[in-house]
XYZ file of C-alpha atoms in Angstrom:
710
model
C 0.000 0.000 0.000
C 2.926 2.321 0.406
C 3.161 2.089 -3.352
C -0.549 2.013 -3.999
C -0.402 5.278 -5.847
C 3.103 5.215 -7.203
C 4.935 2.719 -9.347
C 7.579 0.733 -7.459
C 11.201 1.013 -8.429
C 12.522 -1.570 -10.881
C 14.206 -3.499 -8.105
C 10.991 -3.674 -6.160
C 9.081 -4.780 -9.206
C 11.473 -7.605 -9.909
C 11.096 -8.796 -6.351
C 7.325 -8.647 -6.527
C 7.289 -10.547 -9.790
C 9.123 -13.431 -8.221
C 6.976 -13.282 -5.107
C 4.566 -16.053 -6.101
C 7.381 -18.558 -5.733
C 9.442 -16.946 -2.979
C 6.821 -15.272 -0.750
C 5.989 -16.453 2.770
C 4.000 -19.649 3.150
C 2.277 -18.576 6.384
C 0.913 -15.235 7.490
C 3.190 -15.083 10.521
C 6.190 -15.219 8.185
C 5.245 -11.896 6.545
C 7.880 -9.286 7.392
C 5.385 -6.458 7.911
C 3.351 -8.538 10.332
C 6.457 -9.604 12.256
C 7.605 -5.997 12.655
C 4.079 -4.902 13.593
C 3.977 -7.591 16.306
C 7.393 -6.525 17.625
C 6.295 -2.881 17.696
C 3.083 -3.819 19.507
C 5.065 -5.658 22.181
C 7.392 -2.660 22.585
C 4.439 -0.267 22.790
C 2.820 -2.382 25.496
C 6.092 -2.587 27.422
C 6.559 1.176 27.170
C 3.032 1.745 28.458
C 3.739 -0.511 31.465
C 6.973 1.372 32.196
C 5.113 4.654 32.103
C 2.404 3.364 34.434
C 5.074 2.159 36.871
C 6.617 5.655 37.106
C 9.547 5.230 34.700
C 8.133 7.758 32.256
C 11.399 8.569 30.488
C 12.204 4.911 29.880
C 8.626 4.339 28.749
C 8.866 7.207 26.264
C 12.111 5.842 24.825
C 10.578 2.378 24.358
C 7.525 3.929 22.686
C 9.800 5.819 20.276
C 11.583 2.556 19.472
C 8.151 1.034 18.778
C 7.451 3.908 16.359
C 10.724 3.301 14.516
C 10.149 -0.466 14.267
C 6.583 -0.063 12.963
C 7.490 2.742 10.550
C 10.387 0.750 9.081
C 7.905 -1.138 6.889
C 6.788 1.916 4.896
C 8.997 4.976 5.595
C 12.044 3.778 3.565
C 9.839 3.105 0.545
C 8.132 6.471 0.901
C 11.504 8.232 1.009
C 12.690 6.355 -2.097
C 9.550 7.423 -3.904
C 10.071 11.041 -2.890
C 13.557 10.935 -4.402
C 11.860 9.988 -7.667
C 9.220 12.718 -7.172
C 6.453 10.244 -6.487
C 3.909 10.799 -3.750
C 1.833 7.890 -2.466
C -0.135 6.666 0.504
C 3.118 5.778 2.262
C 4.084 9.453 2.013
C 0.890 10.501 3.776
C 1.434 7.959 6.527
C 5.055 9.038 6.942
C 4.039 12.689 7.336
C 1.336 11.715 9.829
C 3.751 9.579 11.874
C 6.449 12.285 11.945
C 3.856 14.902 12.871
C 2.488 12.766 15.702
C 6.003 12.312 17.094
C 6.655 16.076 16.804
C 3.459 16.722 18.773
C 4.534 14.238 21.457
C 1.843 11.706 20.600
C 4.182 8.729 20.662
C 1.594 5.995 21.349
C -0.592 7.342 18.516
C 2.370 7.388 16.111
C 3.249 3.820 17.064
C -0.362 2.670 16.636
C -0.476 4.301 13.195
C 2.653 2.416 12.132
C 1.503 -0.876 13.663
C -1.967 -0.870 12.110
C -0.713 0.352 8.739
C 1.962 -2.373 8.742
C -0.630 -5.007 9.608
C -2.883 -3.925 6.741
C 0.068 -3.753 4.334
C 1.305 -7.183 5.402
C -2.132 -8.727 4.993
C -2.421 -7.247 1.501
C 0.943 -8.634 0.437
C 0.112 -12.028 1.905
C -3.291 -12.088 0.199
C -1.806 -11.265 -3.209
C 1.035 -13.755 -2.756
C -1.336 -16.522 -1.715
C -3.636 -15.833 -4.644
C -0.792 -15.847 -7.161
C 0.673 -18.980 -5.624
C -2.719 -20.678 -5.944
C -2.530 -20.066 -9.693
C 1.109 -21.123 -9.965
C 0.289 -24.322 -8.073
C -0.795 -25.596 -11.485
C 2.889 -25.748 -12.386
C 3.494 -28.171 -9.519
C 1.522 -30.708 -11.559
C 4.617 -31.060 -13.750
C 6.636 -34.010 -12.375
C 10.275 -33.493 -11.310
C 11.535 -35.889 -13.970
C 10.452 -37.390 -17.271
C 11.462 -40.654 -18.953
C 12.561 -40.354 -22.586
C 13.652 -42.905 -25.165
C 16.984 -41.888 -26.687
C 19.238 -44.105 -28.792
C 17.103 -47.128 -27.957
C 17.495 -46.694 -24.190
C 15.481 -45.053 -21.429
C 16.860 -41.877 -19.858
C 15.579 -39.766 -16.976
C 15.730 -36.003 -17.534
C 14.346 -32.844 -15.960
C 11.288 -31.334 -17.688
C 13.320 -28.352 -18.887
C 15.667 -30.738 -20.723
C 12.932 -32.175 -22.934
C 13.417 -31.272 -26.600
C 10.959 -31.117 -29.467
C 10.645 -34.520 -31.106
C 11.730 -36.474 -28.024
C 9.844 -39.708 -27.321
C 8.500 -39.456 -23.761
C 7.541 -42.721 -22.034
C 4.549 -42.373 -19.736
C 3.752 -45.281 -17.444
C 0.407 -45.845 -15.687
C -0.205 -43.286 -12.935
C 2.461 -40.844 -14.174
C 1.869 -37.226 -15.135
C 2.925 -35.733 -18.445
C 5.797 -33.266 -18.118
C 4.857 -31.352 -21.278
C 2.558 -31.437 -24.309
C 2.822 -34.061 -26.996
C 1.103 -36.453 -29.389
C 0.595 -40.110 -28.507
C 2.454 -42.339 -30.974
C 2.309 -45.775 -29.337
C -0.296 -47.274 -26.999
C -3.825 -46.559 -25.852
C -4.916 -45.257 -22.458
C -7.361 -43.080 -20.529
C -6.232 -39.607 -19.494
C -7.251 -37.719 -16.341
C -7.385 -34.038 -17.367
C -9.241 -32.753 -14.311
C -6.423 -30.458 -13.189
C -6.476 -28.679 -16.560
C -10.060 -28.752 -17.779
C -11.945 -29.084 -14.499
C -13.688 -32.256 -15.721
C -13.386 -35.454 -13.717
C -14.372 -37.943 -16.460
C -11.279 -39.622 -18.000
C -10.733 -39.242 -21.746
C -9.858 -42.225 -23.930
C -6.791 -41.571 -26.099
C -4.649 -43.432 -28.594
C -2.130 -42.890 -31.425
C -2.519 -39.427 -32.984
C -4.335 -37.925 -29.990
C -2.930 -34.918 -28.177
C -1.729 -35.044 -24.595
C -1.310 -31.986 -22.385
C 1.126 -31.281 -19.576
C -0.210 -32.350 -16.188
C -2.461 -35.079 -17.616
C -2.380 -38.340 -15.648
C -1.960 -41.586 -17.554
C -4.711 -43.808 -16.182
C -4.209 -46.817 -18.470
C -1.348 -48.626 -20.144
C 2.136 -47.343 -20.934
C 2.278 -44.932 -23.878
C 4.947 -43.251 -25.959
C 4.448 -39.543 -26.586
C 6.228 -37.334 -29.098
C 7.076 -34.008 -27.439
C 5.545 -31.060 -29.313
C 6.300 -28.234 -26.853
C 9.072 -27.337 -24.450
C 8.049 -27.604 -20.796
C 8.201 -23.804 -20.438
C 5.800 -23.454 -23.393
C 3.400 -26.243 -22.422
C -0.333 -25.823 -21.993
C 0.047 -25.483 -18.203
C 2.754 -22.847 -18.562
C 0.650 -20.937 -21.082
C -2.381 -21.090 -18.800
C -0.397 -19.568 -15.943
C 1.215 -16.921 -18.117
C -1.983 -15.938 -19.919
C -3.843 -15.509 -16.631
C -1.006 -13.555 -15.016
C -0.878 -11.238 -18.013
C -4.670 -10.992 -18.048
C -4.753 -9.776 -14.457
C -3.123 -6.560 -15.694
C -5.996 -5.681 -18.041
C -8.150 -3.206 -16.199
C -11.906 -3.069 -16.290
C -14.228 -0.123 -15.731
C -14.292 -0.664 -11.971
C -10.526 -0.629 -11.665
C -10.232 2.385 -13.958
C -12.814 4.170 -11.790
C -10.824 3.416 -8.650
C -7.619 4.575 -10.387
C -9.293 7.753 -11.642
C -10.384 8.630 -8.128
C -7.190 7.561 -6.351
C -4.696 9.296 -8.647
C -5.657 12.913 -7.871
C -6.765 12.071 -4.332
C -3.291 11.905 -2.759
C -2.160 15.437 -3.722
C -5.678 16.708 -2.970
C -5.435 15.235 0.543
C -2.114 16.991 1.139
C -3.615 20.294 -0.010
C -6.685 19.734 2.182
C -4.530 18.962 5.219
C -2.453 22.111 4.601
C -5.633 24.192 4.350
C -7.006 22.715 7.574
C -3.750 23.514 9.397
C -3.309 26.965 7.845
C -6.869 28.315 8.037
C -7.493 26.726 11.441
C -4.327 28.319 12.867
C -5.609 31.760 11.895
C -8.666 31.382 14.102
C -7.516 29.056 16.872
C -4.713 27.144 18.511
C -2.127 26.305 15.784
C -1.043 23.072 17.503
C -4.653 21.881 17.681
C -5.250 22.480 13.984
C -1.935 20.969 12.957
C -2.954 17.850 14.864
C -6.322 17.829 13.086
C -4.559 18.223 9.737
C -2.517 15.095 10.500
C -5.710 13.249 11.363
C -7.198 14.356 8.016
C -4.134 12.970 6.220
C -4.794 9.552 7.687
C -8.581 9.700 7.300
C -8.468 10.555 3.601
C -5.707 8.155 2.546
C -7.113 5.989 -0.296
C -5.428 2.757 0.799
C -8.577 0.649 0.647
C -9.723 2.257 -2.602
C -6.393 1.569 -4.306
C -6.599 -2.180 -3.674
C -10.394 -2.605 -3.778
C -10.585 -3.805 -7.374
C -7.082 -5.095 -8.304
C -7.001 -7.614 -5.466
C -10.516 -8.803 -6.334
C -9.515 -9.261 -9.991
C -6.386 -11.224 -9.078
C -8.371 -13.473 -6.735
C -11.312 -14.038 -9.106
C -9.245 -14.753 -12.236
C -6.976 -17.106 -10.305
C -9.975 -19.020 -8.941
C -11.524 -19.324 -12.403
C -8.313 -20.729 -13.862
C -8.405 -23.518 -11.277
C -11.935 -24.363 -12.373
C -11.247 -24.768 -16.073
C -11.876 -21.189 -17.273
C -9.397 -18.531 -18.394
C -10.681 -14.963 -18.042
C -8.457 -12.571 -19.969
C -8.394 -9.548 -17.683
C -10.416 -7.381 -15.335
C -12.395 -5.871 -18.202
C -13.539 -9.331 -19.340
C -14.354 -10.289 -15.752
C -16.566 -7.239 -15.244
C -18.318 -7.643 -18.593
C -18.902 -11.317 -17.844
C -20.628 -10.295 -14.627
C -23.059 -8.132 -16.625
C -24.073 -10.755 -19.214
C -27.828 -11.223 -19.634
C -27.948 -12.966 -23.049
C -25.902 -15.967 -24.196
C -25.749 -17.069 -27.833
C -24.583 -20.656 -28.266
C -23.055 -22.114 -31.391
C -24.356 -25.617 -32.155
C -21.531 -27.815 -33.398
C -18.865 -28.433 -30.781
C -20.671 -26.316 -28.203
C -24.113 -27.810 -27.747
C -23.065 -31.013 -29.512
C -20.150 -33.400 -29.047
C -18.504 -32.411 -32.356
C -18.284 -36.111 -33.307
C -20.864 -36.437 -36.117
C -21.766 -39.839 -37.530
C -23.657 -40.976 -40.598
C -27.014 -42.215 -39.285
C -28.850 -42.939 -42.563
C -28.382 -43.091 -46.312
C -31.300 -42.702 -48.730
C -30.754 -43.622 -52.401
C -32.504 -43.232 -55.726
C -33.881 -46.394 -57.373
C -31.130 -48.677 -58.640
C -28.371 -46.928 -56.644
C -26.540 -48.697 -53.776
C -25.692 -47.036 -50.455
C -21.991 -47.686 -50.997
C -22.129 -45.905 -54.360
C -23.607 -42.753 -52.808
C -21.104 -42.769 -49.951
C -18.190 -43.283 -52.366
C -19.257 -40.291 -54.472
C -19.589 -38.068 -51.378
C -16.268 -39.312 -49.988
C -14.531 -38.479 -53.278
C -15.486 -34.815 -52.831
C -14.723 -34.783 -49.084
C -11.451 -36.757 -49.294
C -9.157 -33.838 -48.471
C -11.489 -31.844 -46.254
C -10.989 -31.384 -42.499
C -14.647 -30.508 -41.941
C -16.397 -32.675 -39.283
C -19.039 -33.637 -41.862
C -16.270 -34.937 -44.135
C -14.806 -36.999 -41.302
C -18.193 -38.617 -40.691
C -18.703 -39.493 -44.367
C -15.178 -40.849 -44.779
C -15.577 -42.945 -41.633
C -18.795 -44.474 -43.017
C -17.186 -45.420 -46.350
C -16.057 -49.048 -46.515
C -13.281 -48.527 -49.085
C -10.580 -45.821 -49.089
C -11.882 -42.781 -50.950
C -10.598 -41.893 -54.403
C -10.226 -38.091 -54.412
C -12.250 -36.276 -57.038
C -10.641 -33.839 -59.431
C -11.263 -30.100 -59.685
C -12.966 -29.956 -56.294
C -14.385 -26.499 -55.676
C -16.155 -25.159 -52.590
C -19.216 -23.037 -53.359
C -19.570 -20.761 -50.295
C -22.919 -21.152 -48.638
C -23.864 -24.189 -50.719
C -21.488 -27.160 -51.005
C -18.880 -28.805 -53.242
C -18.426 -29.637 -56.934
C -15.909 -31.855 -58.707
C -15.413 -34.677 -61.200
C -14.693 -38.385 -60.787
C -13.980 -40.730 -63.723
C -15.223 -38.038 -66.086
C -18.580 -37.656 -64.318
C -19.682 -34.383 -62.710
C -20.418 -34.543 -58.968
C -22.165 -32.150 -56.626
C -22.607 -32.376 -52.849
C -24.607 -29.805 -50.968
C -27.505 -28.677 -48.862
C -31.152 -29.149 -49.856
C -32.182 -26.003 -51.656
C -28.973 -25.681 -53.616
C -29.566 -29.217 -54.889
C -33.219 -30.155 -55.300
C -33.821 -33.516 -53.507
C -36.499 -34.374 -56.071
C -38.016 -37.786 -55.305
C -36.112 -37.906 -51.996
C -37.810 -34.771 -50.585
C -40.038 -36.662 -48.141
C -37.105 -38.655 -46.770
C -34.966 -35.530 -46.445
C -37.695 -33.748 -44.488
C -38.164 -36.741 -42.183
C -34.450 -36.967 -41.408
C -34.137 -33.229 -40.772
C -37.073 -33.267 -38.364
C -35.270 -36.051 -36.495
C -32.367 -33.652 -35.912
C -30.004 -34.853 -38.638
C -28.020 -32.752 -41.097
C -28.759 -33.925 -44.649
C -26.618 -33.467 -47.749
C -27.705 -34.337 -51.298
C -25.387 -36.173 -53.714
C -25.868 -35.439 -57.424
C -24.101 -37.141 -60.367
C -24.309 -35.832 -63.925
C -27.274 -33.660 -62.974
C -29.299 -36.468 -61.351
C -29.853 -36.970 -57.605
C -28.411 -40.330 -56.578
C -28.914 -40.149 -52.829
C -28.981 -38.253 -49.549
C -26.765 -38.756 -46.509
C -27.969 -37.942 -42.986
C -25.360 -37.030 -40.401
C -26.132 -36.375 -36.759
C -23.955 -34.808 -34.092
C -25.386 -35.852 -30.742
C -26.322 -33.293 -28.104
C -23.992 -33.095 -25.132
C -25.682 -34.896 -22.229
C -25.085 -31.968 -19.866
C -26.476 -29.357 -22.286
C -30.073 -29.312 -20.910
C -28.745 -28.899 -17.359
C -26.399 -26.093 -18.429
C -29.199 -24.247 -20.254
C -31.463 -24.628 -17.214
C -28.759 -23.223 -14.914
C -28.286 -20.259 -17.250
C -32.005 -19.523 -17.124
C -31.934 -19.650 -13.323
C -29.247 -16.977 -13.447
C -31.667 -14.794 -15.416
C -29.801 -15.283 -18.699
C -31.671 -15.628 -21.990
C -30.270 -18.401 -24.210
C -30.306 -18.536 -28.020
C -28.790 -20.970 -30.517
C -27.011 -19.776 -33.662
C -26.048 -22.273 -36.342
C -25.302 -22.647 -40.026
C -27.331 -25.863 -40.098
C -30.843 -26.113 -41.572
C -33.916 -24.899 -39.690
C -35.506 -28.297 -39.001
C -32.324 -29.886 -37.653
C -31.548 -26.832 -35.530
C -34.999 -26.703 -33.950
C -35.029 -30.424 -33.210
C -31.726 -30.238 -31.385
C -32.645 -26.968 -29.635
C -35.848 -28.541 -28.317
C -33.822 -31.364 -26.765
C -31.565 -28.782 -25.079
C -34.481 -26.676 -23.838
C -33.718 -23.683 -26.077
C -36.623 -21.830 -27.679
C -34.782 -19.062 -29.540
C -33.180 -20.557 -32.660
C -31.510 -18.878 -35.646
C -30.433 -21.308 -38.367
C -28.839 -21.318 -41.830
C -26.468 -18.517 -40.825
C -23.157 -17.653 -42.426
C -20.319 -16.579 -40.059
C -20.983 -12.886 -40.708
C -24.697 -13.452 -40.127
C -23.983 -14.629 -36.581
C -21.986 -11.498 -35.827
C -24.642 -9.214 -37.349
C -27.420 -10.912 -35.378
C -25.879 -10.403 -31.936
C -26.980 -6.743 -31.436
C -30.563 -7.751 -32.220
C -30.414 -10.602 -29.713
C -28.899 -8.324 -27.081
C -31.635 -5.683 -27.328
C -29.564 -3.264 -25.268
C -28.289 -5.910 -22.850
C -24.823 -7.450 -22.523
C -24.461 -10.491 -24.780
C -21.920 -13.316 -24.807
C -21.149 -15.569 -27.767
C -19.998 -19.130 -27.076
C -18.273 -20.978 -29.906
C -15.351 -23.237 -30.675
C -14.301 -22.768 -34.252
C -12.905 -20.596 -36.983
C -16.339 -19.624 -38.229
C -17.232 -18.378 -34.749
C -14.376 -15.848 -34.660
C -16.377 -12.885 -36.102
C -19.189 -13.426 -33.587
C -16.737 -13.943 -30.709
C -15.130 -10.604 -31.553
C -18.472 -8.803 -31.981
C -20.052 -9.953 -28.696
C -19.536 -8.037 -25.449
C -17.812 -11.188 -24.219
C -16.519 -13.911 -26.542
C -16.276 -17.324 -24.877
C -14.246 -20.096 -26.513
C -15.447 -23.624 -25.777
C -12.915 -26.448 -25.543
C -10.024 -23.988 -25.861
C -7.332 -26.632 -25.263
C -7.433 -27.308 -28.998
C -8.574 -24.203 -30.854
C -6.008 -21.564 -31.826
C -8.233 -18.957 -33.460
C -10.976 -19.018 -30.841
C -8.592 -18.541 -27.904
C -6.968 -15.579 -29.641
C -10.342 -13.945 -30.357
C -12.197 -14.808 -27.164
C -12.235 -12.904 -23.865
C -12.912 -16.074 -21.889
C -11.720 -19.605 -22.661
C -13.374 -22.724 -21.261
C -10.611 -25.304 -21.358
C -12.849 -28.354 -21.121
C -15.765 -29.705 -23.120
C -18.382 -29.717 -20.344
C -20.948 -27.003 -21.026
C -21.659 -26.626 -17.303
C -18.457 -24.589 -17.061
C -20.456 -21.764 -18.663
C -23.036 -21.137 -15.890
C -20.291 -21.754 -13.344
C -18.006 -19.027 -14.693
C -20.922 -16.601 -15.211
C -22.029 -17.058 -11.609
C -18.462 -16.597 -10.367
C -17.989 -13.414 -12.415
C -21.221 -11.930 -11.064
C -20.095 -12.589 -7.521
C -16.678 -11.048 -8.200
C -18.286 -7.958 -9.696
C -20.531 -7.571 -6.654
C -17.436 -7.741 -4.453
C -15.745 -5.027 -6.553
C -18.757 -2.719 -6.219
C -18.953 -3.400 -2.476
C -15.265 -2.596 -1.998
C -15.387 0.628 -4.003
C -18.537 1.827 -2.249
C -17.228 0.943 1.203
C -13.842 2.586 0.564
C -15.420 5.834 -0.627
C -17.905 5.805 2.251
C -15.124 5.485 4.831
C -13.209 8.421 3.333
C -16.361 10.541 3.043
C -17.363 9.938 6.673
C -13.922 10.201 8.287
C -12.735 13.449 6.646
C -15.336 15.806 8.238
C -15.129 13.991 11.574
C -11.349 14.343 11.542
C -11.374 17.995 10.416
C -13.831 19.034 13.127
C -11.981 17.173 15.875
C -14.751 14.689 16.615
C -12.285 11.817 16.118
C -8.701 11.801 17.294
C -5.665 10.338 15.571
C -5.771 6.979 17.345
C -9.450 6.438 16.562
C -9.104 7.442 12.916
C -6.055 5.225 12.464
C -7.915 2.258 13.902
C -11.061 2.809 11.800
C -9.076 3.495 8.627
C -6.864 0.421 8.875
C -9.690 -1.817 10.071
C -11.681 -0.754 7.005
C -8.731 -1.694 4.825
C -8.529 -5.139 6.403
C -12.256 -5.576 5.685
C -11.714 -4.662 2.026
C -8.863 -7.176 1.761
C -10.938 -9.905 3.415
C -13.872 -9.152 1.123
C -11.650 -9.250 -1.976
C -10.228 -12.611 -0.962
C -13.762 -14.031 -1.075
C -13.484 -13.806 -4.870
C -10.827 -16.533 -4.692
C -13.452 -19.061 -3.626
C -15.423 -20.805 -6.347
C -17.559 -23.894 -5.854
C -17.401 -26.545 -8.566
C -20.724 -27.830 -9.865
C -21.461 -31.564 -9.457
C -19.461 -33.498 -12.034
C -16.803 -30.785 -12.307
C -13.665 -30.425 -10.239
C -10.957 -27.902 -9.456
C -7.203 -27.913 -9.703
C -5.251 -28.065 -6.431
C -4.890 -24.748 -4.607
C -1.590 -25.724 -3.018
C 1.290 -27.618 -4.489
C 4.831 -28.729 -4.049
C 7.961 -27.404 -5.726
C 7.759 -26.184 -9.303
C 9.941 -28.282 -11.594
C 9.736 -26.178 -14.733
C 11.224 -22.752 -15.428
C 8.470 -20.287 -16.275
C 8.958 -16.563 -15.992
C 6.299 -14.861 -13.880
C 4.438 -11.993 -15.471
C 5.522 -8.524 -14.403
C 3.140 -6.101 -12.662
C 0.420 -8.649 -11.966
C -1.222 -6.299 -9.463
C -1.100 -2.920 -11.160
C -0.534 0.277 -9.236
C -3.394 2.672 -8.762
C -1.977 5.901 -10.075
C 1.280 5.861 -11.970
C 2.356 4.303 -15.292
C 4.946 1.525 -15.418
C 8.532 2.661 -15.078
C 9.983 0.278 -17.656
C 10.627 -3.346 -18.544
C 11.919 -5.694 -15.910
C 13.775 -8.977 -16.175
C 12.761 -11.551 -13.591
C 13.833 -14.974 -12.467
C 11.809 -17.902 -11.285
C 12.371 -20.737 -8.822
C 16.073 -20.143 -8.501
C 16.763 -20.905 -12.138
C 18.817 -18.904 -14.560
C 17.211 -15.617 -15.646
C 14.627 -16.001 -18.326
C 12.685 -13.470 -20.322
C 8.938 -13.069 -20.264
C 7.085 -15.833 -22.073
C 5.261 -14.744 -25.203
C 1.491 -14.669 -24.913
C 0.911 -17.843 -26.909
C -2.450 -19.250 -27.934
C -3.656 -21.937 -25.565
C -3.697 -24.805 -28.031
C -1.444 -27.516 -29.290
C 0.356 -26.931 -32.568
C -1.381 -28.010 -35.716
C -4.946 -27.839 -34.397
C -7.730 -25.953 -36.060
C -11.199 -24.851 -35.051
C -14.299 -26.442 -36.477
C -17.328 -24.798 -37.981
C -20.973 -25.717 -37.886
C -21.948 -29.053 -39.344
C -23.558 -27.418 -42.362
C -21.708 -28.716 -45.480
C -21.836 -25.293 -47.084
C -20.093 -23.328 -44.332
C -18.194 -20.471 -45.910
C -15.183 -20.916 -43.637
C -14.360 -24.512 -44.525
C -11.053 -25.170 -46.215
C -11.105 -27.245 -49.368
C -8.215 -28.353 -51.600
């Protein structure tokens, strides 16, 4: 708090940056609290000496108590003055010196003791909150087993190189990200995604740092250095995000920045004008009391500490909130627009039916469709290729027609694959309608101008989707579904999820353009997982990326990233953000109320220095305690949270600088930090939270404009 309104010196900043790893583990180990306790003991001893008749000795002990208590903030205040910076510590220093000059030694000691206690509690609260986030890094094991030159070798996580083959036995944690090359297993990702259900994985599947191998032994090809792994990126992204200020923090900064010099001017006016009409010593004393009463200590930390606590708690529950601004906006959301594929559905479509024209076999229709989809990464293509018995022969001259489908040639015959409407189903119209009403996506296959068949693909609704939608409604949030799929399919699936507002057959830009209409003056959030959702994610007040562990574009565009696939993370993070925002408003209101009430009472002499010091610092402790409440988040049934405490960190990751921003002054310059006793390292780049080579998916509609075709 001594630096609450002025930027710390570079040396101080470097120390603070490393604090999450090197700070005290227990509150009684905090230096400010230790010195405050020592000063309190000295003050009590001095009071006893005075009561026993040894007044001179008692006075000396009380002065020593003042020096001990003031040693926590006076040196910093003097350093700031040398750099022409005035902060709360400056006000407290002036008040302490003035109290000593007036002979009020016990009051000066009490000021230093209580201010040191509040400052120590703030530092401990911030350190504990940051350490709770960095506990994720303790999930990285101290060693990893790699296969080199045909033999097993044990290395530290930082020694893993790209392309190494990492051997993961049952029960072991992954030291970094990779791709499984040999073996099948089940992976426990609860510490990363907040979901307790194991995930089956085999060759070609991605594996993230911190995942627990719950099955057989597997070989994993390393795709990221330990310092650049998904866990490291989570920590770094959140630490960087805590610097991004929202409206509440900017309001507190706007008020606090001019308040310190204004307080000094007010105190000078009280002393000067009062001395003209009364006892100068009395009015000087009242001016010192005003200095303490008006100090914006609580206001300066009201919002930043809440943001640090709330974002850290969310990260342990499978959600990354990218800054205070996103946190505040999330707390205001009243409308949520959900993408269908990959958000409401599992994003694992399967062919559920094939309808053919007379004389045409199912295999013939599937082969023609597979020829057009052979080189596509669209989920619809994957479903069709999986349903084809024989390897597909790629068609020639394949062209994507945006908003409609695909064209190409195979063995000299023209092929078309697309949505009903672009291709007339003809005699298959009744079957197409029936399949769409059953919730399937239907594509028509045409050869040489004649319809040969229709393929129905269905992406099943996530089992938790109805519960998640119901929880959103209980929060007072309106829910809508936006999709590029056809109207009948969309409405069938929406009915199963309990959603009544449905907008179908939308292109990516249509989703973005529709959001203001859905919002109707309210805050709206867009939830999506793919490339085609990026425009809507950017347009919404809050963009929320679903399943962000594997989607580069969405995590870059979104304000909030849900790392897992369980849709219940959405109502959980919305509820948490609302609570955090309420805490911010409470802290700001309480801090301003304390200043507003204490200033006139101090200026008129109703309250003395000791009383004002006690009330002021007690109010600050209340603000800190209230802010820490934002660090508590309860996981919904079926979800889990990452550990809040952990052992040693076995991977070198640079902490972000200036995690808890100052209230008034701009940064003084770049700082190089070190972490966990390792060699100095630079700041990590703000990388997308996804494994290399992954791409987002679009809606299941075969004519999505964003799909990539050869």
